[in-house]
Amino acid sequence: MSPIPVERIRNFCIVAHIDHGKSTIADRLLDFTNAIAERDKQDQFLDNMDIERERGITIKAQTVRLTFRAADGEDYMLNLIDTPGHVDFAYEVSRALAACEGAVLVVDAAQGIEAQTLANAYLAVEANLELIPIVNKIDLPAADPDGVAQQIEDVIGLDATDVLPVSAKSGLGIEDLLQRIVDRVPSPSGDQAGPARALVFDSWFDPYVGVILLVRVFDGEIKLRDRVKLMMSGGEHDITSLKVADPTPRAVKTLSVGDVGMVVAGIKKLEDVSIGDTLTLKSRPASEALDGFQRVKSMVFAGLYPVDSDQYEELKMALEKLRLNDSSFVYEAETSAALGFGFRCGFLGFLHGEIIQERLEREYGLDLIATAPTVRYRVVPKKGEPFEIESPAALPEVSEIERIEEPIINATIHVPSEYLGAVMGLCQDRRGTQKDMQVHGERVQVRYSLPLGEIVTDFYDRLKSVTRGYGSFDYDMDGFAQGELVKLDVLVNGDPVDALSLIVHRDMAQTQGAQLARKLKEFIPRQQFPVAIQAAVGTRVIARTTVKAVRKNVIAKCYGGDISRKRKLLEKQKAGKKRMKMVGSVEIPQEAFLAALRLGEE
């Protein structure tokens, strides 16, 4: 087959809120262009991780090359990138946008515009992409395609008459969508004869060939056996393999302007690759690197420790490999008195952290303990410069602190009007301040300013619960603000357990301390001596509970006789327990560390 000229190449992605049908639309596009053999077809074809299929969400953006014969009789090459919809994976969307010229914006015909719909639409507009709005699931009984099209015009500003009605389930409107992509999305513009420049927008580790780079070529061309250079890291490598996904990997000899493909160049060191880097030729290097895309900053931090300390090196290697595939995830080594050697990991959100832990356990066979998630706080000391901390253990003594500032977010919540009161109550319980409210038909968009620390654990689950699943939530950062914050320590038999420390609002310290002490009592096994569990702020104990000792009946064999003999045995037992308490250490199971995550359930 003769190569398709650059004028007939279209690079586009699919963006939408979670569960609005992106992956199903991708399936129909694959079906219509006959990209998959009948025997290989399966639902959510591009969601190839087990965890994606089990949870029914897209976690990793995927790419595939399609060939479509348009109305003018010509064949067009379409490079499709399917993206996640959950707020925690917005970085995957930003990577996809950096490699595209157009975006298909999917809106559910029954649900209407949701929080992530808006967020992704604005990301696409900022990236100067051609936006193609479609209304999906028009065959549902509750569908209102005309009303949703009007919503798109009112809220986003795209013409309602331009919105394409589609049913991903039945395939209705898919051909019209493909034709519109050909008509509307501009072809790649690049200098075919200039120095090669390719954006590295994803990468992963293969045990047989090393690091695989997923690139989009913007200028020039790269060929098999070319010596290439990564402009950011400075590493030089020889290309041993070039492949494109249509949809299974297929070897090619050249990638030129507009192409999206995989590059294997014998890269063995994981630190040699950085997402957003520019690939160029050693013999004819480009003078300027590509802009790449916006860097993201981790917002939620938790400790990951191997249950078996012998797995520390395995965990380190697994984190390195996972970091290559997920540029928004960061980690650094740390030591805990209670848990030994482990890593302090940074995530974009609580779900992101859950997914990372589950991938480490599944893909690398690790058994891990995760500590309670915390956020990044800014400490202003009485002497010296302000600094940021990611762990409560890093907080200095109270006497040295001028103030503690907490990260604040702007939360956008879309909800049916009948659940508005419940949502406002939830936000106020989390110390939120309402900013504004807009009504769009039967749905309301309300914006709140909220402390990030109040939403990282169960806010999203609670929102779904109080809105019967109809509420949607998106947020962006809004700097730091001073808060009445204190460090809540947990002491087991007088010894502080640093992995259980929390930074909480002063008004909530008493309540959370008592809840945490009660939770820990459920999980810490009984010893032959009483175990005191205390919650303390500074030197002041604010809550206490005790795990009662396992009592052996030492006077069971004493029937009859003088009472002094029984008393002697009891005194001997009492003295023995006192000695045991002085030298005894209490083993704290993993469930106790996870208890901190479940404080809101009571």
Coordinates of C-alpha atoms in Angstrom, one line a residue:
M1 CA 0.0 0.0 0.0
S2 CA 1.4 3.4 -1.0
P3 CA 2.1 5.8 1.9
I4 CA -0.6 8.3 2.7
P5 CA 0.5 11.9 2.2
V6 CA 0.6 14.2 5.2
E7 CA -2.4 16.2 3.9
R8 CA -4.5 13.1 4.5
I9 CA -3.4 12.4 8.1
R10 CA -5.6 13.4 11.0
N11 CA -4.5 13.2 14.6
F12 CA -7.3 13.4 17.2
C13 CA -8.3 12.3 20.7
I14 CA -11.6 11.6 22.4
V15 CA -12.3 13.5 25.6
A16 CA -15.2 13.4 28.0
H17 CA -16.4 13.0 31.5
I18 CA -16.1 9.5 33.0
D19 CA -18.7 7.0 31.8
H20 CA -19.9 9.1 28.9
G21 CA -18.9 6.4 26.4
K22 CA -15.4 7.3 25.1
S23 CA -14.0 3.8 25.0
T24 CA -17.2 2.5 23.4
I25 CA -17.0 5.1 20.7
A26 CA -13.4 4.1 20.1
D27 CA -14.7 0.5 19.7
R28 CA -17.2 1.6 17.0
L29 CA -14.5 3.6 15.2
L30 CA -12.3 0.5 15.1
D31 CA -15.3 -1.6 13.9
F32 CA -16.3 0.8 11.1
T33 CA -12.7 1.1 9.8
N34 CA -12.2 -2.7 10.0
A35 CA -9.2 -2.3 12.1
I36 CA -9.8 -5.5 14.1
A37 CA -10.5 -9.0 12.9
E38 CA -13.9 -10.4 13.9
R39 CA -12.3 -13.1 16.2
D40 CA -10.3 -10.4 18.1
K41 CA -13.2 -8.0 18.9
Q42 CA -14.0 -7.3 22.5
D43 CA -15.7 -4.4 24.4
Q44 CA -13.4 -1.5 25.4
F45 CA -10.7 -2.9 23.1
L46 CA -8.2 -0.2 24.0
D47 CA -8.6 -0.7 27.8
N48 CA -6.1 -3.5 27.9
M49 CA -5.2 -3.5 31.6
D50 CA -7.1 -6.0 33.8
I51 CA -7.7 -3.3 36.4
E52 CA -9.3 -1.0 33.7
R53 CA -11.8 -3.8 32.8
E54 CA -12.6 -4.6 36.4
R55 CA -13.3 -1.0 37.4
G56 CA -14.9 0.0 34.1
I57 CA -12.6 3.0 33.7
T58 CA -9.8 4.1 31.4
I59 CA -6.5 4.7 33.3
K60 CA -4.0 4.8 30.5
A61 CA -4.4 6.8 27.2
Q62 CA -4.1 4.4 24.3
T63 CA -3.3 5.1 20.6
V64 CA -4.3 3.3 17.4
R65 CA -4.0 4.0 13.7
L66 CA -7.2 3.8 11.5
T67 CA -7.7 4.0 7.7
F68 CA -11.0 5.6 6.5
R69 CA -12.2 6.1 2.9
A70 CA -13.9 9.5 3.0
A71 CA -16.7 10.9 0.7
D72 CA -14.1 12.2 -1.8
G73 CA -12.9 8.6 -2.4
E74 CA -9.5 9.1 -0.8
D75 CA -8.1 7.0 2.0
Y76 CA -7.3 9.0 5.2
M77 CA -5.0 7.9 8.1
L78 CA -6.5 8.7 11.4
N79 CA -4.4 8.5 14.6
L80 CA -6.8 8.1 17.5
I81 CA -5.9 8.5 21.2
D82 CA -8.4 7.3 23.7
T83 CA -8.1 9.2 27.0
P84 CA -9.3 8.7 30.7
G85 CA -12.2 10.7 32.1
H86 CA -11.6 10.7 35.9
V87 CA -10.1 13.9 37.4
D88 CA -7.1 11.9 38.8
F89 CA -6.0 11.0 35.3
A90 CA -6.2 14.5 33.8
Y91 CA -2.5 14.4 33.1
E92 CA -3.1 11.6 30.5
V93 CA -5.5 13.9 28.7
S94 CA -2.9 16.7 28.6
R95 CA -0.4 14.3 27.0
A96 CA -2.9 13.2 24.4
L97 CA -3.7 16.8 23.5
A98 CA -0.1 17.7 23.0
A99 CA 0.1 15.1 20.2
C100 CA -3.2 16.1 18.4
E101 CA -4.7 18.7 16.2
G102 CA -8.3 17.9 17.0
A103 CA -10.5 16.5 19.8
V104 CA -13.9 14.8 19.8
L105 CA -15.9 16.0 22.9
V106 CA -18.4 13.4 24.0
V107 CA -21.4 14.4 26.1
D108 CA -24.0 11.9 27.5
A109 CA -27.5 12.6 26.0
A110 CA -29.1 11.6 29.4
Q111 CA -26.6 13.1 31.9
G112 CA -25.7 16.3 30.0
I113 CA -22.6 18.4 30.7
E114 CA -20.6 17.2 33.7
A115 CA -17.6 18.7 35.6
Q116 CA -14.9 16.9 33.6
T117 CA -16.7 17.7 30.3
L118 CA -16.0 21.3 31.0
A119 CA -12.5 20.8 32.2
N120 CA -11.4 18.7 29.2
A121 CA -13.1 21.1 26.8
Y122 CA -11.1 24.0 28.3
L123 CA -7.9 22.0 28.1
A124 CA -8.6 21.3 24.3
V125 CA -9.3 25.0 23.7
E126 CA -6.1 26.1 25.5
A127 CA -4.2 23.6 23.3
N128 CA -5.7 25.3 20.1
L129 CA -7.4 22.0 19.0
E130 CA -10.4 21.8 16.7
L131 CA -13.3 20.7 18.9
I132 CA -16.0 18.4 17.5
P133 CA -18.9 18.1 19.9
I134 CA -21.1 14.9 19.8
V135 CA -24.0 13.8 21.9
N136 CA -23.7 10.1 22.7
K137 CA -26.3 7.5 24.0
I138 CA -29.2 9.1 22.0
D139 CA -31.0 5.7 22.1
L140 CA -31.5 5.8 25.9
P141 CA -35.1 6.3 27.1
A142 CA -34.0 9.3 29.1
A143 CA -32.0 10.9 26.3
D144 CA -32.6 14.5 25.4
P145 CA -30.1 15.2 22.6
D146 CA -31.6 18.6 21.7
G147 CA -31.6 19.8 25.3
V148 CA -28.0 18.7 25.7
A149 CA -26.9 20.3 22.5
Q150 CA -28.4 23.6 23.8
Q151 CA -26.5 23.0 27.0
I152 CA -23.3 22.7 25.0
E153 CA -24.0 26.0 23.4
D154 CA -24.9 27.8 26.6
V155 CA -22.1 26.5 28.8
I156 CA -19.2 25.8 26.4
G157 CA -20.1 28.2 23.5
L158 CA -20.2 25.7 20.6
D159 CA -23.0 26.1 18.1
A160 CA -25.9 23.7 19.1
T161 CA -26.7 23.0 15.4
D162 CA -23.1 21.7 15.0
V163 CA -23.5 19.0 17.6
L164 CA -23.5 15.5 16.1
P165 CA -26.0 12.9 17.6
V166 CA -24.4 9.5 18.0
S167 CA -25.1 6.1 19.5
A168 CA -21.9 4.3 20.3
K169 CA -23.9 1.1 21.3
S170 CA -25.6 0.7 17.9
G171 CA -23.1 2.5 15.7
L172 CA -25.5 5.2 14.6
G173 CA -23.7 8.4 13.4
I174 CA -20.2 6.8 13.5
E175 CA -19.7 7.3 9.7
D176 CA -20.8 10.9 10.0
L177 CA -18.3 11.4 12.9
L178 CA -15.4 10.0 10.8
Q179 CA -16.3 12.2 7.9
R180 CA -16.5 15.3 10.2
I181 CA -13.0 14.4 11.6
V182 CA -11.7 14.4 8.1
D183 CA -13.4 17.7 7.2
R184 CA -12.7 19.6 10.4
V185 CA -9.5 18.5 11.9
P186 CA -6.5 20.1 10.2
S187 CA -3.7 18.0 8.8
P188 CA -0.3 18.1 10.6
S189 CA 1.8 21.1 9.7
G190 CA 5.5 20.5 9.9
D191 CA 8.7 20.8 8.0
Q192 CA 9.2 17.5 6.2
A193 CA 12.7 18.5 5.0
G194 CA 13.8 20.1 8.3
P195 CA 15.6 18.6 11.3
A196 CA 13.6 15.8 12.9
R197 CA 11.6 16.6 16.1
A198 CA 9.3 14.1 17.8
L199 CA 7.5 14.6 21.1
V200 CA 7.8 11.7 23.6
F201 CA 4.3 11.7 25.1
D202 CA 4.3 8.2 26.7
S203 CA 6.8 5.4 27.5
W204 CA 6.9 2.1 29.2
F205 CA 9.4 -0.7 30.1
D206 CA 9.7 -4.0 28.2
P207 CA 11.9 -6.6 29.8
Y208 CA 13.1 -7.8 26.4
V209 CA 13.9 -4.6 24.5
G210 CA 14.1 -2.0 27.3
V211 CA 12.3 1.4 27.2
I212 CA 9.7 1.8 24.5
L213 CA 8.9 5.5 23.5
L214 CA 5.5 6.5 22.1
V215 CA 6.2 9.6 19.9
R216 CA 4.4 12.0 17.6
V217 CA 6.6 13.3 14.8
F218 CA 6.3 17.1 14.2
D219 CA 9.2 17.8 11.8
G220 CA 11.4 15.8 9.6
E221 CA 11.6 12.0 9.8
I222 CA 13.2 9.3 11.8
K223 CA 14.3 6.0 10.3
L224 CA 15.4 2.5 11.4
R225 CA 19.1 2.5 12.6
D226 CA 19.2 6.3 12.9
R227 CA 21.2 7.6 15.9
V228 CA 18.9 9.8 17.9
K229 CA 19.3 12.2 20.8
L230 CA 16.9 13.1 23.6
M231 CA 17.2 16.9 23.9
M232 CA 16.3 17.2 27.6
S233 CA 18.4 14.3 29.0
G234 CA 21.2 14.4 26.3
G235 CA 21.2 10.6 25.9
E236 CA 22.1 9.2 22.5
H237 CA 20.8 5.9 21.2
D238 CA 20.5 3.8 17.9
I239 CA 17.0 3.0 16.8
T240 CA 16.6 -0.8 16.6
S241 CA 12.8 -0.9 15.9
L242 CA 10.0 1.4 14.7
K243 CA 6.3 0.3 15.0
V244 CA 2.8 1.7 14.6
A245 CA -0.4 0.4 16.3
D246 CA -3.1 -0.5 13.8
P247 CA -4.3 -1.7 16.4
T248 CA -1.6 -4.4 17.0
P249 CA 2.0 -3.3 16.7
R250 CA 3.4 -3.5 13.2
A251 CA 7.0 -2.8 12.2
V252 CA 7.8 0.1 9.9
K253 CA 11.0 1.6 8.5
T254 CA 10.2 5.3 8.8
L255 CA 8.1 7.7 10.9
S256 CA 7.6 11.1 9.3
V257 CA 5.6 14.3 9.9
G258 CA 2.2 13.6 11.5
D259 CA 3.0 9.9 12.4
V260 CA 2.4 8.5 15.8
G261 CA 4.5 5.4 16.6
M262 CA 6.7 3.4 18.9
V263 CA 10.5 3.8 19.0
V264 CA 12.8 1.1 20.5
A265 CA 16.4 2.3 20.8
G266 CA 18.0 0.0 23.3
I267 CA 17.4 2.4 26.2
K268 CA 18.2 0.4 29.4
K269 CA 18.4 3.2 32.0
L270 CA 15.0 4.4 33.1
E271 CA 16.3 7.8 34.2
D272 CA 17.4 8.5 30.5
V273 CA 13.7 9.1 29.5
S274 CA 11.5 12.0 30.5
I275 CA 7.9 12.4 29.3
G276 CA 7.6 15.6 27.2
D277 CA 11.2 15.3 25.9
T278 CA 12.0 15.9 22.2
L279 CA 13.6 13.2 20.1
T280 CA 16.0 14.5 17.3
L281 CA 18.8 13.1 15.1
K282 CA 22.4 13.1 16.3
S283 CA 23.7 13.9 12.8
R284 CA 21.3 16.8 12.2
P285 CA 19.9 18.0 15.6
A286 CA 17.0 20.5 16.0
S287 CA 18.0 23.8 17.5
E288 CA 14.9 24.1 19.7
A289 CA 12.9 21.4 21.7
L290 CA 9.1 21.1 21.4
D291 CA 7.0 22.7 24.1
G292 CA 5.7 19.4 25.3
F293 CA 2.9 19.8 27.7
Q294 CA 2.2 21.3 31.2
R295 CA 4.0 19.6 34.0
V296 CA 1.8 18.3 36.9
K297 CA 2.5 18.5 40.6
S298 CA 1.6 15.7 43.0
M299 CA -1.2 16.7 45.4
V300 CA -1.7 13.6 47.6
F301 CA 1.1 11.8 49.4
A302 CA 1.3 8.4 51.1
G303 CA 3.9 6.0 52.3
L304 CA 4.3 2.6 50.6
Y305 CA 6.2 -0.1 52.5
P306 CA 6.9 -3.7 51.7
V307 CA 5.3 -6.1 54.3
D308 CA 8.5 -8.3 53.9
S309 CA 11.5 -6.0 54.2
D310 CA 13.4 -8.3 51.8
Q311 CA 11.2 -6.9 49.0
Y312 CA 12.6 -3.4 49.4
E313 CA 14.8 -3.6 46.3
E314 CA 12.0 -5.2 44.2
L315 CA 9.7 -2.3 45.3
K316 CA 12.3 0.2 44.3
M317 CA 12.7 -1.3 40.8
A318 CA 9.0 -1.6 40.3
L319 CA 8.5 2.1 41.2
E320 CA 11.2 3.0 38.7
K321 CA 9.4 1.1 35.9
L322 CA 6.0 2.5 36.9
R323 CA 7.3 6.0 37.0
L324 CA 8.4 5.7 33.4
N325 CA 4.9 4.9 32.4
D326 CA 3.3 7.6 34.6
S327 CA 5.0 10.9 34.7
S328 CA 2.6 12.4 37.3
F329 CA 3.7 9.8 40.0
V330 CA 6.7 10.7 42.1
Y331 CA 8.5 8.9 45.0
E332 CA 11.5 9.2 47.3
A333 CA 13.0 6.8 49.9
E334 CA 11.9 7.3 53.5
T335 CA 12.3 5.4 56.8
S336 CA 9.6 4.8 59.4
A337 CA 10.4 3.6 63.0
A338 CA 7.3 1.5 62.8
L339 CA 7.4 0.2 59.2
G340 CA 11.1 0.2 58.3
F341 CA 12.4 1.2 54.9
G342 CA 9.9 2.3 52.2
F343 CA 9.0 5.2 49.9
R344 CA 7.0 8.4 50.2
C345 CA 4.9 8.5 47.0
G346 CA 3.1 11.5 45.5
F347 CA -0.2 11.1 43.5
L348 CA -2.7 13.4 41.7
G349 CA -5.6 12.1 43.9
F350 CA -6.8 9.3 46.1
L351 CA -8.0 7.1 43.2
H352 CA -4.6 7.6 41.5
G353 CA -2.9 6.3 44.6
E354 CA -5.2 3.3 44.8
I355 CA -4.5 2.4 41.2
I356 CA -0.7 2.7 41.7
Q357 CA -0.8 0.4 44.7
E358 CA -3.0 -2.1 43.0
R359 CA -0.7 -2.1 39.9
L360 CA 2.4 -2.6 42.0
E361 CA 0.8 -5.6 43.8
R362 CA -0.6 -7.2 40.6
E363 CA 2.1 -6.5 38.0
Y364 CA 5.1 -6.9 40.3
G365 CA 3.8 -9.4 42.9
L366 CA 4.5 -7.1 45.9
D367 CA 2.8 -7.2 49.2
L368 CA 2.5 -3.6 50.4
I369 CA 1.4 -1.5 53.4
A370 CA 0.0 2.0 52.5
T371 CA -0.1 4.7 55.1
A372 CA -2.9 7.3 55.4
P373 CA -2.8 9.9 52.6
T374 CA -1.7 13.5 53.3
V375 CA -1.4 16.6 51.2
R376 CA 1.5 19.1 50.8
Y377 CA 1.5 21.8 53.5
R378 CA 3.5 25.0 53.6
V379 CA 5.2 25.8 56.9
V380 CA 6.1 29.4 57.8
P381 CA 8.8 29.1 60.6
K382 CA 9.5 31.9 63.1
K383 CA 13.0 32.0 61.7
G384 CA 14.1 31.2 58.1
E385 CA 12.3 30.7 54.8
P386 CA 8.9 29.0 54.3
F387 CA 9.1 25.4 53.2
E388 CA 6.7 22.7 52.1
I389 CA 6.2 19.3 53.8
E390 CA 4.7 16.1 52.4
S391 CA 4.5 14.1 55.6
P392 CA 3.3 14.9 59.1
A393 CA 6.6 13.4 60.4
A394 CA 8.5 16.4 58.8
L395 CA 6.6 19.0 60.8
P396 CA 8.9 20.9 63.2
E397 CA 8.2 21.5 66.9
V398 CA 5.2 23.7 67.6
S399 CA 7.4 26.4 69.3
E400 CA 9.3 26.9 66.0
I401 CA 6.2 27.4 63.7
E402 CA 4.7 30.8 62.9
R403 CA 1.8 29.3 61.0
I404 CA 0.9 26.4 58.8
E405 CA -0.8 26.9 55.4
E406 CA -2.9 24.3 53.6
P407 CA -3.5 23.8 49.9
I408 CA -6.9 25.2 48.6
I409 CA -8.8 24.0 45.5
N410 CA -11.6 25.5 43.4
A411 CA -14.1 22.7 43.1
T412 CA -16.7 22.6 40.3
I413 CA -19.7 20.4 41.1
H414 CA -22.5 19.6 38.7
V415 CA -25.6 18.1 40.3
P416 CA -29.4 17.7 39.7
S417 CA -31.2 20.5 41.5
E418 CA -33.0 18.2 44.0
Y419 CA -29.6 17.2 45.5
L420 CA -28.2 20.7 45.8
G421 CA -29.0 21.0 49.6
A422 CA -27.2 17.7 50.4
V423 CA -24.1 18.8 48.3
M424 CA -24.0 22.2 50.0
G425 CA -24.2 20.5 53.4
L426 CA -21.3 18.1 52.5
C427 CA -19.1 21.0 51.3
Q428 CA -19.8 23.1 54.4
D429 CA -18.9 20.0 56.6
R430 CA -15.6 20.0 54.8
R431 CA -14.9 23.7 55.6
G432 CA -15.9 24.8 52.1
T433 CA -16.8 28.4 51.0
Q434 CA -19.4 28.8 48.2
K435 CA -18.1 31.0 45.4
D436 CA -21.0 31.0 42.8
M437 CA -23.9 29.0 41.4
Q438 CA -25.3 28.7 37.9
V439 CA -28.5 26.9 36.8
H440 CA -28.6 25.0 33.5
G441 CA -32.2 23.6 33.1
E442 CA -32.6 20.8 35.7
R443 CA -28.9 20.8 36.6
V444 CA -26.9 23.2 38.8
Q445 CA -23.3 24.1 38.6
V446 CA -22.0 25.2 42.0
R447 CA -18.4 26.2 42.8
Y448 CA -16.7 25.9 46.2
S449 CA -13.4 26.8 47.7
L450 CA -12.3 23.8 49.7
P451 CA -9.1 22.6 51.6
L452 CA -7.5 19.8 49.6
G453 CA -6.9 17.9 52.8
E454 CA -10.7 17.6 53.3
I455 CA -11.3 15.9 49.9
V456 CA -8.5 13.4 49.4
T457 CA -10.0 10.4 51.1
D458 CA -13.7 10.0 50.8
F459 CA -15.1 13.2 49.4
Y460 CA -15.8 11.8 45.9
D461 CA -17.5 8.7 47.3
R462 CA -19.6 10.8 49.7
L463 CA -20.6 13.1 46.8
K464 CA -21.7 10.1 44.7
S465 CA -23.6 8.8 47.7
V466 CA -25.6 12.0 48.6
T467 CA -26.5 12.6 44.9
R468 CA -27.4 9.0 44.1
G469 CA -24.6 8.8 41.6
Y470 CA -25.7 11.9 39.6
G471 CA -23.2 14.4 41.0
S472 CA -19.9 15.1 39.2
F473 CA -16.8 16.8 40.5
D474 CA -13.7 18.5 39.1
Y475 CA -11.1 20.7 40.7
D476 CA -8.1 22.9 40.1
M477 CA -5.5 24.3 42.5
D478 CA -5.8 27.8 44.0
G479 CA -2.7 28.2 46.1
F480 CA -2.3 28.0 49.9
A481 CA -4.2 29.6 52.8
Q482 CA -3.6 29.8 56.5
G483 CA -5.5 27.2 58.6
E484 CA -5.8 26.3 62.3
L485 CA -3.9 23.1 61.8
V486 CA -2.2 20.8 64.3
K487 CA -0.3 17.5 64.2
L488 CA -2.3 14.6 65.7
D489 CA 0.0 11.9 67.0
V490 CA -0.9 8.3 67.9
L491 CA 0.9 6.6 70.7
V492 CA 0.8 2.9 71.4
N493 CA 2.0 2.1 74.9
G494 CA 3.6 5.5 75.1
D495 CA 5.6 5.1 71.8
P496 CA 4.6 7.4 68.9
V497 CA 3.7 5.6 65.6
D498 CA 4.9 8.1 63.0
A499 CA 3.1 6.3 60.1
L500 CA -0.2 7.0 61.8
S501 CA 0.4 10.8 62.4
L502 CA -2.1 13.2 60.7
I503 CA -2.3 16.9 60.2
V504 CA -5.9 18.0 61.1
H505 CA -7.9 21.1 61.8
R506 CA -7.8 22.1 65.4
D507 CA -11.6 21.9 65.8
M508 CA -11.6 18.4 64.5
A509 CA -8.6 17.0 66.5
Q510 CA -10.6 15.8 69.4
T511 CA -13.2 14.0 67.3
Q512 CA -10.7 12.4 64.9
G513 CA -8.3 11.5 67.7
A514 CA -11.1 9.6 69.5
Q515 CA -12.3 7.9 66.3
L516 CA -8.8 6.8 65.4
A517 CA -8.1 5.4 68.9
R518 CA -11.4 3.4 68.7
K519 CA -10.6 2.1 65.3
L520 CA -7.1 1.0 66.3
K521 CA -8.6 -0.8 69.3
E522 CA -10.5 -3.1 66.9
F523 CA -7.4 -4.1 65.0
I524 CA -4.5 -4.3 67.5
P525 CA -4.5 -7.9 69.0
R526 CA -4.7 -8.4 72.7
Q527 CA -1.4 -9.0 74.5
Q528 CA -0.7 -10.5 78.0
F529 CA -0.5 -6.9 79.2
P530 CA -2.9 -3.9 78.6
V531 CA -2.1 -1.8 75.6
A532 CA -2.8 1.9 75.9
I533 CA -3.7 3.7 72.7
Q534 CA -3.6 7.5 72.9
A535 CA -4.2 10.4 70.5
A536 CA -2.1 13.5 71.4
V537 CA -1.7 17.1 70.1
G538 CA 1.8 18.1 71.2
T539 CA 2.2 16.9 74.8
R540 CA -1.5 17.0 75.5
V541 CA -3.4 13.6 75.3
I542 CA -6.8 14.3 73.9
A543 CA -8.2 10.7 73.6
R544 CA -7.4 7.3 75.1
T545 CA -8.6 3.8 75.0
T546 CA -7.1 0.5 76.2
V547 CA -6.8 -3.0 74.7
K548 CA -7.4 -5.2 77.7
A549 CA -4.9 -7.9 78.6
V550 CA -5.4 -11.6 77.9
R551 CA -5.9 -12.8 81.5
K552 CA -4.7 -16.3 82.6
N553 CA -6.6 -17.7 85.6
V554 CA -3.6 -18.6 87.8
I555 CA -5.8 -19.6 90.8
A556 CA -7.8 -22.1 88.8
K557 CA -6.1 -25.0 90.6
C558 CA -6.5 -23.5 94.1
Y559 CA -9.6 -25.0 95.6
G560 CA -10.0 -24.4 99.2
G561 CA -7.1 -23.6 101.5
D562 CA -5.8 -20.2 102.7
I563 CA -6.7 -17.0 100.8
S564 CA -3.0 -15.8 101.2
R565 CA -1.9 -18.5 98.7
K566 CA -4.3 -17.1 96.0
R567 CA -3.2 -13.6 96.8
K568 CA 0.5 -14.5 96.5
L569 CA -0.1 -16.1 93.0
L570 CA -2.0 -13.0 91.8
E571 CA 0.8 -10.6 93.0
K572 CA 3.3 -12.8 91.2
Q573 CA 1.3 -12.6 88.0
K574 CA 0.9 -8.8 88.4
A575 CA 4.7 -8.3 88.8
G576 CA 5.4 -10.5 85.7
K577 CA 2.9 -8.5 83.6
K578 CA 4.5 -5.2 84.7
R579 CA 8.0 -6.5 83.6
M580 CA 6.5 -7.7 80.3
K581 CA 4.9 -4.3 79.7
M582 CA 8.2 -2.6 80.1
V583 CA 10.0 -4.7 77.5
G584 CA 7.0 -5.8 75.3
S585 CA 6.6 -4.5 71.8
V586 CA 3.2 -4.4 70.1
E587 CA 2.8 -5.7 66.5
I588 CA 0.5 -3.4 64.6
P589 CA -1.3 -5.1 61.6
Q590 CA -1.8 -3.4 58.3
E591 CA -5.6 -3.0 59.0
A592 CA -4.6 -0.5 61.8
F593 CA -2.8 1.7 59.3
L594 CA -5.7 1.6 56.9
A595 CA -8.1 2.6 59.8
A596 CA -7.0 6.2 59.4
L597 CA -8.6 6.1 55.9
R598 CA -12.0 5.1 57.3
L599 CA -12.5 7.8 59.9
G600 CA -15.5 9.2 58.1
E601 CA -17.5 6.0 58.2
E602 CA -18.7 6.4 61.8

